[in-house]
Amino acid sequence: PCNPATCSGGGGGDTPAPTPSPTPGADDSTRSSTCGCSSCTDAVKSRNVYDSAGDFTCGARISWKVTNDGLSEDAACAFVTNEFPEDSTCGPCNPATCGGGEGGDDGGTNNNPVPDDACGCEECTQEVWDLDAFGYTCGGRINYLIGEGSTQLAACRQVAGIEFFGICGDCDPQRCGLRTGDEDFGPPGSLLWSEEFNTGSTIDESMWNYDLGSWGWGNQELQDYTESNARVDNGALVITVERNGDYFTSSRVNTIGKFSFLYGEVEAMIKLPNLANGLWPAFWLLGANFYQVGWPVCGELDIFEMGIGNAVNDGTVNRRVGSHAHWDNYGSYAGWGESIDLDSNVNDGQFHKFTMSWTPDQISTAIDDKPIWEFGITNPEAFGGQEFHQPYSFIVNVAVGGSYTGILDASGITAPFPAELHVDYIRVYRNEHTVG
């Protein structure tokens, strides 16, 4: 019922649920093959499936995601077949696993050699062409988009420069020449990416996106996210949280589709406001494929978040810092994290260093070099955590209330306003495993 993709309410411009039980043979099931899958037949598309929005067909659900959420057909197919993956429901329409079909998609097993002039990039070798990118190969996904009508360069740019930058990046025509053969982008310890917030008065929208709306964000949050509550000032990103009666505004920004990376060392300097009680600041990451597969399949890594309900209850809300992971455990949600209590309050008017180290073996976080949390990820098949071996993108936000804080009504918000979170910089350094 809390899924914003299917629920019928919400204040963030949410659209109505799919029309229940469309008649088989309507627009959603007239094509003999959809999603690049010859297995996605009329019979499959006319199958009824069910969730909190009611009952509808696989084809109607795909069409609704295209029309109402603005997804491409391929992305809509991936989203719906993640919701209903069984072969007896919508599974045969999964473009990542259907094993062929229209448009040149190969379902993740690319049998075509890389073209001599692939993407115009010498670096776009057969090895890169055959890399797995969430069920596709890089080359298979590029070929699929070409089959859907894209030019080769446009398909290469979409796959290697946007969708799967961290995996297929050597086939990005805008980055050709950055490396050749097996050379790395740079040695361990070198800077991969940084945002210093040193120019302009607003965020750089070539690097960041705004998340907007007041629909609760799946956590019964109380704030309305706007663009105007985020600014760049004096070399820092400033998110201002404001209150007008029972109406709260804040900002949330992300790098999805503009920067992602797989493994590395993250460092950020952040200054926090007084959180007591009801403010929930976070510096975190979602899988870069969030728009394709949704949450929790994309995975989530919380470098830090504060304001948890048990800290509200025992008066340590400005000292308790937590890190968490969330993932899809073979069709069910899973999560794990830890919190520590610092010796003094973090809202001391100073910038504090938050770090995350991410390797194929583990993820660990710290504040001012004091460890918060470690999470072993060496055997993802054992706990369903394959999500933690794919590229992720950043999110910075301050929420008001919500399930994490245990405060679901404006009357429980006692934090002083306006409240400001400052981010001096965010930097990603390479380690020996970094891809991005």
Coordinates of C-alpha atoms in Angstrom, one line a residue:
P1 CA 0.0 0.0 0.0
C2 CA 3.0 2.3 0.4
N3 CA 4.3 1.8 -3.1
P4 CA 4.1 5.2 -4.8
A5 CA 4.2 3.6 -8.2
T6 CA 0.8 1.9 -7.6
C7 CA -1.0 3.7 -4.8
S8 CA -4.0 5.9 -5.7
G9 CA -3.3 8.8 -3.4
G10 CA -0.5 11.2 -2.5
G11 CA 0.2 14.8 -2.8
G12 CA 3.2 14.7 -5.2
G13 CA 1.4 14.6 -8.5
D14 CA 0.5 11.0 -8.2
T15 CA -1.6 9.6 -11.0
P16 CA -4.6 7.1 -10.8
A17 CA -4.0 3.4 -10.6
P18 CA -4.2 1.3 -13.7
T19 CA -7.7 0.5 -14.9
P20 CA -8.6 -2.8 -13.4
S21 CA -9.0 -5.9 -15.6
P22 CA -8.8 -4.4 -19.1
T23 CA -10.3 -6.5 -21.8
P24 CA -7.8 -8.9 -23.3
G25 CA -7.1 -7.8 -26.9
A26 CA -7.2 -4.1 -26.1
D27 CA -4.3 -1.8 -26.9
D28 CA -2.1 -3.4 -24.3
S29 CA -2.2 -6.8 -26.0
T30 CA -2.5 -6.3 -29.7
R31 CA 1.2 -6.7 -30.5
S32 CA 2.5 -10.2 -30.9
S33 CA 5.7 -9.3 -29.1
T34 CA 6.6 -6.6 -26.6
C35 CA 9.6 -5.7 -24.4
G36 CA 12.0 -7.1 -27.0
C37 CA 10.8 -10.5 -26.0
S38 CA 9.2 -13.0 -28.4
S39 CA 8.0 -14.7 -25.3
C40 CA 5.9 -11.6 -24.3
T41 CA 2.9 -12.8 -26.2
D42 CA -0.7 -11.7 -26.3
A43 CA -1.5 -14.5 -23.8
V44 CA 1.1 -13.3 -21.4
K45 CA 0.1 -9.7 -21.6
S46 CA -3.5 -10.6 -20.9
R47 CA -2.8 -12.4 -17.7
N48 CA -4.4 -10.8 -14.6
V49 CA -2.1 -9.8 -11.7
Y50 CA -3.0 -8.1 -8.5
D51 CA -1.7 -5.6 -6.0
S52 CA -3.1 -2.9 -3.7
A53 CA -4.3 -0.9 -6.7
G54 CA -6.5 -3.7 -7.8
D55 CA -6.3 -6.2 -10.6
F56 CA -5.0 -5.5 -14.1
T57 CA -3.2 -7.3 -16.9
C58 CA 0.5 -7.4 -17.4
G59 CA 0.1 -5.5 -20.6
A60 CA -2.1 -2.8 -19.0
R61 CA 0.5 -2.4 -16.2
I62 CA 3.3 -1.9 -18.7
S63 CA 1.3 0.6 -20.8
W64 CA 0.4 2.5 -17.6
K65 CA 4.0 2.8 -16.6
V66 CA 4.9 4.2 -20.0
T67 CA 1.9 6.6 -20.1
N68 CA 1.8 7.8 -16.5
D69 CA 5.4 7.5 -15.3
G70 CA 7.1 8.4 -18.6
L71 CA 9.2 5.2 -18.8
S72 CA 10.4 3.8 -22.0
E73 CA 8.7 0.5 -22.9
D74 CA 11.9 -1.4 -22.0
A75 CA 12.1 0.2 -18.6
A76 CA 8.4 -0.3 -18.0
C77 CA 8.8 -4.0 -18.9
A78 CA 11.7 -4.3 -16.5
F79 CA 9.7 -2.6 -13.7
V80 CA 6.6 -4.6 -14.1
T81 CA 8.4 -8.0 -14.4
N82 CA 10.2 -7.1 -11.2
E83 CA 6.8 -6.7 -9.5
F84 CA 5.5 -9.9 -11.0
P85 CA 8.5 -12.0 -12.0
E86 CA 7.0 -15.5 -12.1
D87 CA 6.8 -17.3 -15.4
S88 CA 3.1 -17.8 -14.7
T89 CA 2.5 -14.0 -14.5
C90 CA 4.5 -11.3 -16.3
G91 CA 8.0 -12.9 -16.2
P92 CA 8.2 -13.8 -19.9
C93 CA 8.2 -10.1 -20.7
N94 CA 11.4 -9.4 -18.7
P95 CA 13.8 -7.9 -21.3
A96 CA 16.8 -8.9 -19.1
T97 CA 16.0 -12.6 -19.1
C98 CA 13.6 -13.4 -22.0
G99 CA 16.5 -14.8 -24.1
G100 CA 15.9 -12.9 -27.3
G101 CA 13.1 -11.3 -29.2
E102 CA 12.7 -8.2 -31.2
G103 CA 15.0 -5.3 -31.2
G104 CA 18.2 -7.3 -31.1
D105 CA 18.1 -7.8 -27.3
D106 CA 19.9 -11.0 -26.3
G107 CA 18.6 -11.3 -22.7
G108 CA 22.0 -10.9 -21.3
T109 CA 23.9 -13.4 -23.5
N110 CA 25.4 -11.4 -26.3
N111 CA 26.3 -13.8 -29.2
N112 CA 27.3 -11.0 -31.6
P113 CA 30.9 -9.9 -31.7
V114 CA 31.7 -6.3 -31.0
P115 CA 31.6 -4.2 -34.2
D116 CA 35.0 -2.9 -35.3
D117 CA 33.9 0.7 -34.8
A118 CA 31.7 0.0 -31.8
C119 CA 30.6 3.4 -30.3
G120 CA 33.6 5.0 -32.0
C121 CA 35.7 3.9 -29.1
E122 CA 38.9 1.9 -29.2
E123 CA 38.3 1.1 -25.6
C124 CA 35.0 -0.6 -26.3
T125 CA 36.5 -4.0 -26.5
Q126 CA 34.9 -7.5 -26.7
E127 CA 35.5 -7.8 -22.9
V128 CA 33.6 -4.6 -22.2
W129 CA 30.9 -5.5 -24.8
D130 CA 30.3 -8.8 -22.9
L131 CA 30.2 -7.4 -19.4
D132 CA 27.0 -8.1 -17.4
A133 CA 24.9 -5.0 -16.6
F134 CA 22.0 -6.1 -14.5
G135 CA 20.9 -9.0 -16.7
Y136 CA 22.0 -7.5 -20.0
T137 CA 25.4 -7.4 -21.5
C138 CA 26.6 -4.0 -22.5
G139 CA 26.6 -4.9 -26.1
G140 CA 23.2 -6.6 -25.8
R141 CA 21.6 -3.5 -24.3
I142 CA 23.2 -1.3 -27.0
N143 CA 22.0 -3.6 -29.8
Y144 CA 18.5 -3.6 -28.3
L145 CA 18.3 0.2 -28.4
I146 CA 19.6 0.2 -31.9
G147 CA 16.8 -2.3 -32.8
E148 CA 14.3 0.1 -31.2
G149 CA 15.4 2.9 -33.6
S150 CA 18.4 4.5 -31.9
T151 CA 21.6 5.3 -33.8
Q152 CA 24.6 3.4 -32.6
L153 CA 26.2 6.5 -31.0
A154 CA 22.9 7.4 -29.3
A155 CA 22.5 3.9 -28.0
C156 CA 26.2 3.8 -26.8
R157 CA 25.8 7.1 -25.0
Q158 CA 22.5 6.0 -23.3
V159 CA 23.9 2.7 -22.1
A160 CA 27.5 3.5 -21.4
G161 CA 27.2 7.1 -20.4
I162 CA 23.9 7.1 -18.5
E163 CA 22.3 3.8 -17.6
F164 CA 25.4 1.7 -16.8
F165 CA 28.2 4.2 -16.7
G166 CA 30.1 2.3 -14.0
I167 CA 30.2 -1.0 -16.0
C168 CA 29.9 -0.1 -19.7
G169 CA 31.7 3.3 -19.5
D170 CA 34.4 2.4 -22.0
C171 CA 31.8 2.4 -24.7
D172 CA 30.7 6.0 -24.0
P173 CA 31.5 8.0 -27.1
Q174 CA 31.9 11.1 -25.0
R175 CA 34.7 9.6 -23.0
C176 CA 36.8 7.8 -25.6
G177 CA 40.5 8.1 -25.1
L178 CA 40.4 8.3 -21.3
R179 CA 42.0 4.9 -21.2
T180 CA 43.1 2.1 -23.6
G181 CA 43.2 -1.6 -23.2
D182 CA 43.4 -2.7 -19.5
E183 CA 44.6 0.6 -18.1
D184 CA 42.7 2.0 -15.2
F185 CA 41.2 5.5 -15.0
G186 CA 43.7 6.2 -12.3
P187 CA 45.6 4.5 -9.4
P188 CA 44.0 3.7 -6.0
G189 CA 43.8 6.8 -3.9
S190 CA 43.3 9.2 -6.9
L191 CA 40.2 11.3 -7.1
L192 CA 37.4 9.8 -9.2
W193 CA 34.7 12.5 -8.8
S194 CA 34.0 15.4 -6.5
E195 CA 31.4 18.1 -5.9
E196 CA 32.9 21.1 -4.1
F197 CA 29.9 23.4 -4.4
N198 CA 32.1 26.3 -5.3
T199 CA 30.2 27.9 -8.1
G200 CA 26.8 29.4 -8.7
S201 CA 23.9 29.9 -6.3
T202 CA 21.9 26.7 -7.1
I203 CA 22.9 23.1 -7.6
D204 CA 24.6 22.2 -10.9
E205 CA 21.9 20.4 -12.7
S206 CA 24.4 18.7 -15.0
M207 CA 25.4 16.8 -11.8
W208 CA 22.3 16.8 -9.7
N209 CA 18.5 16.2 -9.9
Y210 CA 15.8 17.5 -7.6
D211 CA 13.3 15.1 -6.0
L212 CA 10.0 17.0 -5.5
G213 CA 6.8 16.4 -3.8
S214 CA 4.9 15.8 -0.5
W215 CA 3.5 12.3 -0.9
G216 CA 5.3 10.9 2.2
W217 CA 8.1 9.2 0.3
G218 CA 7.1 5.7 1.5
N219 CA 7.9 6.6 5.1
Q220 CA 5.0 8.9 6.1
E221 CA 7.3 11.9 6.0
L222 CA 5.7 15.3 6.6
Q223 CA 7.7 17.6 4.4
D224 CA 7.2 18.9 0.9
Y225 CA 10.4 18.7 -1.1
T226 CA 11.0 21.8 -3.3
E227 CA 13.8 23.3 -5.4
S228 CA 13.8 26.6 -3.5
N229 CA 14.9 25.0 -0.2
A230 CA 18.3 24.1 -1.7
R231 CA 21.0 26.6 -2.6
V232 CA 24.7 26.9 -2.9
D233 CA 26.2 29.5 -0.6
N234 CA 29.7 30.3 0.6
G235 CA 31.2 27.1 -1.0
A236 CA 28.6 24.7 0.4
L237 CA 25.3 23.1 -0.5
V238 CA 22.7 24.4 2.0
I239 CA 19.4 22.6 2.5
T240 CA 17.0 24.8 4.6
V241 CA 14.1 23.2 6.4
E242 CA 11.2 25.6 7.1
R243 CA 7.9 25.4 8.9
N244 CA 4.7 27.3 8.4
G245 CA 2.2 26.0 10.9
D246 CA 1.8 22.3 10.1
Y247 CA 3.4 22.7 6.6
F248 CA 7.1 21.8 6.2
T249 CA 9.4 22.3 3.3
S250 CA 12.9 20.9 2.6
S251 CA 15.0 19.7 -0.3
R252 CA 16.3 16.4 -1.6
V253 CA 18.9 16.1 -4.4
N254 CA 20.4 13.1 -6.2
T255 CA 22.9 12.2 -8.9
I256 CA 20.9 9.3 -10.5
G257 CA 21.6 9.2 -14.2
K258 CA 24.5 11.8 -13.8
F259 CA 27.0 10.1 -11.6
S260 CA 27.4 6.5 -10.4
F261 CA 30.2 4.3 -9.3
L262 CA 31.0 0.8 -8.2
Y263 CA 33.3 0.4 -5.2
G264 CA 35.4 3.3 -3.9
E265 CA 36.1 5.5 -0.9
V266 CA 33.6 8.3 -0.2
E267 CA 34.3 11.4 1.9
A268 CA 31.9 14.2 2.7
M269 CA 32.1 17.2 5.1
I270 CA 28.6 18.0 6.6
K271 CA 27.4 20.4 9.2
L272 CA 24.1 19.4 10.9
P273 CA 21.3 21.4 12.6
N274 CA 19.6 20.7 15.9
L275 CA 17.4 17.6 15.2
A276 CA 15.4 17.5 18.4
N277 CA 12.9 16.5 17.6
G278 CA 11.6 15.3 14.2
L279 CA 14.4 16.2 11.7
W280 CA 15.9 13.3 9.7
P281 CA 19.0 14.2 7.7
A282 CA 20.7 11.6 5.5
F283 CA 23.6 11.2 3.1
W284 CA 23.0 8.0 1.2
L285 CA 22.9 6.1 -2.1
L286 CA 20.5 4.2 -4.3
G287 CA 21.3 1.8 -7.0
A288 CA 21.8 3.7 -10.3
N289 CA 19.2 1.4 -11.8
F290 CA 16.5 2.7 -9.5
Y291 CA 14.3 4.1 -12.3
Q292 CA 14.5 0.8 -14.1
V293 CA 13.8 -1.7 -11.3
G294 CA 12.5 0.3 -8.3
W295 CA 13.2 -0.1 -4.6
P296 CA 14.4 -2.3 -2.9
V297 CA 15.7 -4.2 -5.9
C298 CA 18.0 -1.4 -6.7
G299 CA 19.5 -1.6 -3.2
E300 CA 20.1 1.3 -0.7
L301 CA 23.2 2.3 1.3
D302 CA 22.8 4.9 4.1
I303 CA 26.3 6.3 4.8
F304 CA 24.6 8.1 7.7
E305 CA 21.2 9.1 9.0
M306 CA 20.1 10.6 12.3
G307 CA 16.9 11.3 14.1
I308 CA 15.8 7.7 14.8
G309 CA 12.8 7.2 17.1
N310 CA 14.7 5.4 19.8
A311 CA 17.1 8.3 20.1
V312 CA 14.2 10.7 20.3
N313 CA 12.8 8.6 23.2
D314 CA 16.0 8.6 25.2
G315 CA 17.2 12.1 24.4
T316 CA 20.2 11.3 22.3
V317 CA 18.9 12.4 18.9
N318 CA 21.8 14.8 18.3
R319 CA 24.4 12.1 19.2
R320 CA 23.2 8.9 17.7
V321 CA 24.4 8.3 14.2
G322 CA 23.4 5.2 12.1
S323 CA 24.3 3.5 8.9
H324 CA 22.1 0.9 7.1
A325 CA 21.7 -1.2 4.0
H326 CA 18.4 -2.3 2.4
W327 CA 18.0 -4.8 -0.4
D328 CA 15.6 -7.3 -2.0
N329 CA 16.1 -10.7 -0.5
Y330 CA 14.8 -13.0 -3.3
G331 CA 11.5 -11.3 -3.5
S332 CA 11.2 -10.1 0.1
Y333 CA 12.6 -6.9 1.7
A334 CA 15.7 -7.2 3.9
G335 CA 17.7 -4.6 5.8
W336 CA 20.5 -4.3 8.4
G337 CA 22.3 -1.5 10.1
E338 CA 23.9 -0.2 13.3
S339 CA 24.0 3.0 15.3
I340 CA 26.6 4.5 17.7
D341 CA 26.3 7.2 20.3
L342 CA 28.9 9.9 20.2
D343 CA 30.4 11.5 23.3
S344 CA 29.0 14.9 22.3
N345 CA 26.3 16.4 20.1
V346 CA 27.0 16.6 16.4
N347 CA 25.1 19.9 16.0
D348 CA 28.0 21.9 17.3
G349 CA 28.3 24.3 14.4
Q350 CA 31.3 22.4 13.0
F351 CA 31.7 20.3 9.8
H352 CA 32.1 16.6 10.5
K353 CA 33.7 14.1 8.1
F354 CA 31.5 11.2 7.0
T355 CA 33.2 8.3 5.1
M356 CA 32.3 5.1 3.4
S357 CA 34.7 2.4 2.2
W358 CA 33.2 0.0 -0.3
T359 CA 35.0 -3.0 -1.7
P360 CA 33.8 -6.4 -3.1
D361 CA 34.3 -7.8 0.4
Q362 CA 32.6 -5.2 2.7
I363 CA 31.1 -1.8 3.2
S364 CA 32.1 0.3 6.2
T365 CA 31.3 3.7 7.4
A366 CA 32.7 6.2 9.9
I367 CA 32.2 9.7 11.4
D368 CA 35.4 11.7 12.1
D369 CA 37.3 8.4 11.6
K370 CA 35.2 6.7 14.4
P371 CA 33.7 3.5 12.9
I372 CA 29.9 3.3 12.7
W373 CA 29.2 0.1 10.9
E374 CA 30.7 -2.8 8.8
F375 CA 28.7 -5.0 6.4
G376 CA 30.2 -8.1 4.8
I377 CA 29.1 -8.6 1.2
T378 CA 31.5 -11.3 -0.1
N379 CA 28.8 -13.9 -0.6
P380 CA 25.8 -12.1 -2.0
E381 CA 24.0 -15.2 -3.1
A382 CA 23.8 -16.3 0.6
F383 CA 21.8 -13.3 1.7
G384 CA 20.3 -12.0 -1.5
G385 CA 22.6 -9.0 -1.6
Q386 CA 23.7 -8.9 -5.3
E387 CA 22.6 -5.3 -5.3
F388 CA 25.8 -4.3 -3.5
H389 CA 27.9 -5.2 -6.5
Q390 CA 26.5 -2.7 -8.9
P391 CA 26.9 1.1 -9.4
Y392 CA 25.2 3.5 -6.9
S393 CA 24.3 7.2 -7.0
F394 CA 24.2 9.8 -4.2
I395 CA 21.2 11.4 -2.4
V396 CA 21.3 14.2 0.2
N397 CA 18.2 15.3 2.0
V398 CA 16.6 16.4 5.3
A399 CA 13.2 14.8 6.0
V400 CA 10.7 15.9 8.6
G401 CA 9.0 13.3 10.7
G402 CA 8.2 9.9 9.3
S403 CA 8.5 6.3 10.4
Y404 CA 12.2 6.5 11.1
T405 CA 11.7 9.2 13.6
G406 CA 8.5 7.7 15.1
I407 CA 6.8 11.1 14.7
L408 CA 3.9 11.0 12.3
D409 CA 2.1 14.2 13.1
A410 CA 3.2 17.9 13.0
S411 CA 2.4 18.3 16.7
G412 CA 5.3 16.1 17.6
I413 CA 7.9 18.2 15.6
T414 CA 9.7 20.3 18.2
A415 CA 13.0 21.1 16.3
P416 CA 13.8 24.8 15.9
F417 CA 13.2 26.3 12.4
P418 CA 14.6 27.3 10.0
A419 CA 17.1 24.5 10.2
E420 CA 20.1 24.2 7.8
L421 CA 22.2 21.3 6.7
H422 CA 25.5 22.3 5.0
V423 CA 27.6 20.1 2.7
D424 CA 31.1 21.5 2.1
Y425 CA 32.1 18.8 -0.4
I426 CA 31.5 15.2 -1.5
R427 CA 34.5 13.3 -2.9
V428 CA 34.9 9.8 -4.3
Y429 CA 38.4 8.3 -4.4
R430 CA 39.4 5.1 -6.2
N431 CA 40.4 2.0 -4.5
E432 CA 41.9 -1.0 -6.3
H433 CA 38.4 -2.3 -7.2
T434 CA 36.7 1.0 -8.4
V435 CA 34.7 1.0 -11.6
G436 CA 33.2 4.3 -12.5

